[in-house]
Amino acid sequence: MTVKPDLAAGLALPFASTAPWKGSSARLEVIAVIDETADVKTFVFRPEGGGWFSYKPGQFVTLELPVPGGPVWRTYTLSSTPTRPFSASVTVKAQAGSIGTRWMFDTLVPGMTLTASGPAGHFSHWNHLAERYLFLSAGSGITPMMSMLRAMADTAPASDVAFLTCGRTPGDLLFRDELEMLARQMPNLTLGLMVERKSAADRWHGLTGRIDMARLKFLVRDYRQREIFCCGPEPFMAGVRLMLEDAGFDMRHYHEESFGAPSKAQTQPQTKVQTQSQAQATSAEATSEAKTVTDDATAGRVPSQVQGAAPTAAPPAQDGTAPAGYAGDGMQLQFSRSDVTTTCAPGTTLLEAARAAAVRIPAACEAGMCGTCKVKKTAGDVAMEHNGGITDEEIGDGYVLACCARPLGPVTLEV
Amino acid sequence: MDVRNDMLKRVKNRREGYSLDQAFYTDPEYFRLDLDLIWYRDWLFVGHDCEVARAGSFFTVQVGDYPVVILRDSDGQIRAFHNSCRHRGSRVCTEHRGSSARLVCPYHQWTYDLDGSLLYARQMAEDFDKSQFSLKPVACESVAGYIFICLAEKPAEFAPFAQLMQPYFAPHRLTEAKVAFESTIIEKGNWKLVWENNRECYHCAGNHPELCKTYPEAPTVTGVAGGDEDPDLTEHWTRLEAGGLPSRFRMHESGQFRACRTPLIGDAVSYTISGRPAVQERLSAEVSQERIGALLLFHYPTTWNHVLGDHAVTFRVLPISATETAVTTKWLVNKDAVEGVDYDLDTLTHVWMQTNDQDRRIVEENAFGIKSPAYEPGPYSELHEGGVMQFVDWYCRSVETRLTEGGKSLRSVA
Ligand code: FES
Ligand code: FES
Ligand SMILES: [Fe+2]
């Protein structure tokens, strides 16, 4: 592939002569692909034909990826900062079994263009200005934090921010050099790097283990006075939530970005025209693909922000591991009153499966909060991550919230 | 003439010791004034702690125009809210009772947390501020297992009532009891007639054969004279108080509430035909004395009560219209008592089911007769109807005070 001359020349049209990029009307052009770690790359874009980006640090874009067999849509947090508006980037981890991200890794090179929509999302410190911040992240959950931190470095380098990030091994920690450089430039930046285990390849002097109250207090003694932003896989965020709630932290000052790819990220309008098997393929992938998904991506069907209890929709199995009972060709779902039997991919919610099978279950929040989608389960097991929309007693009586329960094997519902 | 002045004039000119003018019992405009002056201002008994045993349990009541939901929140606190959605006003809880993790409006599913805050409103504008649309709270207090609400913006002090009733009732552990049975009847009579009937036992001998097997008709017991000259009563009090059970007649200076322990006839210990306990398990392990009789409580305008050793019967009065009143009766027993094993529901409820029905007929006949153009207020019996006079006095004093306050200031009559 030949690099277009204006890419090489670093040509950027002046601000005044162009409008900011609008997801619906302009395509994105890849201008760089950067290797971050062994399985993480950053893709840098500019608006096709010139222009600039206007967004809040922490927001995301949705990319249409033209994989063989039909396009899929993937949502990625921008890791770039809006204070450098001429380009925007996403930082992406490829996991085994992923379709979309794997395609990006294999195919996307400078000069190619993609259809994208966005930016969107509410997970941004610009929405919650505070005197002091605590950014807590794990894995690729670091991307919105990086965006916010870079924006601070450019516009308010004296910001008081404690930046804690966790990785599996030292080699998995993203943006490590840049973080250390920023720590030198930002006098009130406290950096806390943590790994689950050391590795032979890298020297490590930081903390090891998983985040807990003792480690948090050790790194950020005044965490209570901080506006907390959290992003990472759902189990990580759930742990953080629990830890903060137990400590009596005022959860109105806690914000999280759902990370871990709820399959409802697929519920863009386009999904409707997908065939059943396509829907299965994409939602199966959703459970295995590393990316940041905000609930705002789902056409405003869920609250823009839930404090203290994010609309969690994490699939039952992280890392693409199929849940027990999954034979490879879908879970069998039976809707007894409607006399409909269908199959769905693991990670699909009962509600999504019902819709695909044209069985009507009333729903409102689709975030496990309002209880509207409560249905009786007469057989089978599900993994449910609700947000208080159902009582333990109701669960004991066999009820589930269809919007946030995913089958772990064959399931029968009384609808 | 303006109805307020009309009522005021009639209250002022009433003949003491006589029943009230017809309008008080029949006129819809007087009824509206009763709502404004009494029901929307006073503390109202609505139900029991044990009816909202777990977080998310709720029940609803309708007080005049106000639908209210009472629930237990996730911190275990009992709260009351106006049962009107902050979106377009739909009733949020439509059932009489239930249990729900959240309060979800059936109209557009606005979802409220158990503390009333709006958690979720589907697809509202991006800058929609949920914090501005919590369910409106209603003042709510619970004492010794009784939940009271007050619709007034500035409720009168609840403490005087709690201080008086708590020592009498706390030992009976109604907080932990369970409702074995509940019945609601509609009496076609003004709420004041329901009360007047309740406040005397002049009518008992001729109307309540079942109740009269165990409950004494003595006016000292039902009335408000204090009973100090009744040797049976004073002996009863002395014995029980020596055993640690507050029993003596005590009435608040406002006349709005009183508590008193009264003996039952002979060896009777419960409201059964035999006088024997209806429930094998005692209501409260704390109260082990024999023959404690009935602990009586009234609190105008919503409740009268009888707490026995084996069970409690509690009553709630709610006005429906000038000529209709709902009376809800609940039989509370030890929460561990098992129906069919420790008690037989029929035996437990028989006496008061009969008595209620008899009272309903009495009240309805009374209301019927009062509608006659020929009705004129008649004299109460000094001997037997002291309690009625006391109730009517309380009522007249309350409305008179509140009518002459001019504005809508919400002072207690105390
Ligand atoms: S739709 Fe609200 S809990 Fe499922
Ligand atoms: S009226 Fe309650 S949600 Fe619309
Ligand atoms: Fe009676």
XYZ file of C-alpha atoms and ligand atoms in Angstrom, chain A residues 351 362-373 389 401-404, ligand 1:
22
model
C -34.828 -10.303 26.641
C -42.291 -5.754 28.571
C -39.143 -3.854 29.438
C -38.179 -0.325 30.307
C -34.750 0.349 31.752
C -33.066 -2.736 30.315
C -30.570 -2.361 33.077
C -31.933 -4.558 35.823
C -33.306 -1.627 37.716
C -37.005 -1.219 37.199
C -38.193 -4.816 37.319
C -40.533 -4.387 34.361
C -39.061 -7.383 32.546
C -34.855 -4.408 40.278
C -35.100 -10.057 35.081
C -35.001 -10.902 31.409
C -32.976 -7.821 30.494
C -29.960 -8.812 32.542
S -36.272 -3.755 31.940
Fe -35.907 -2.784 33.824
S -35.182 -4.444 35.001
Fe -35.330 -5.325 33.054
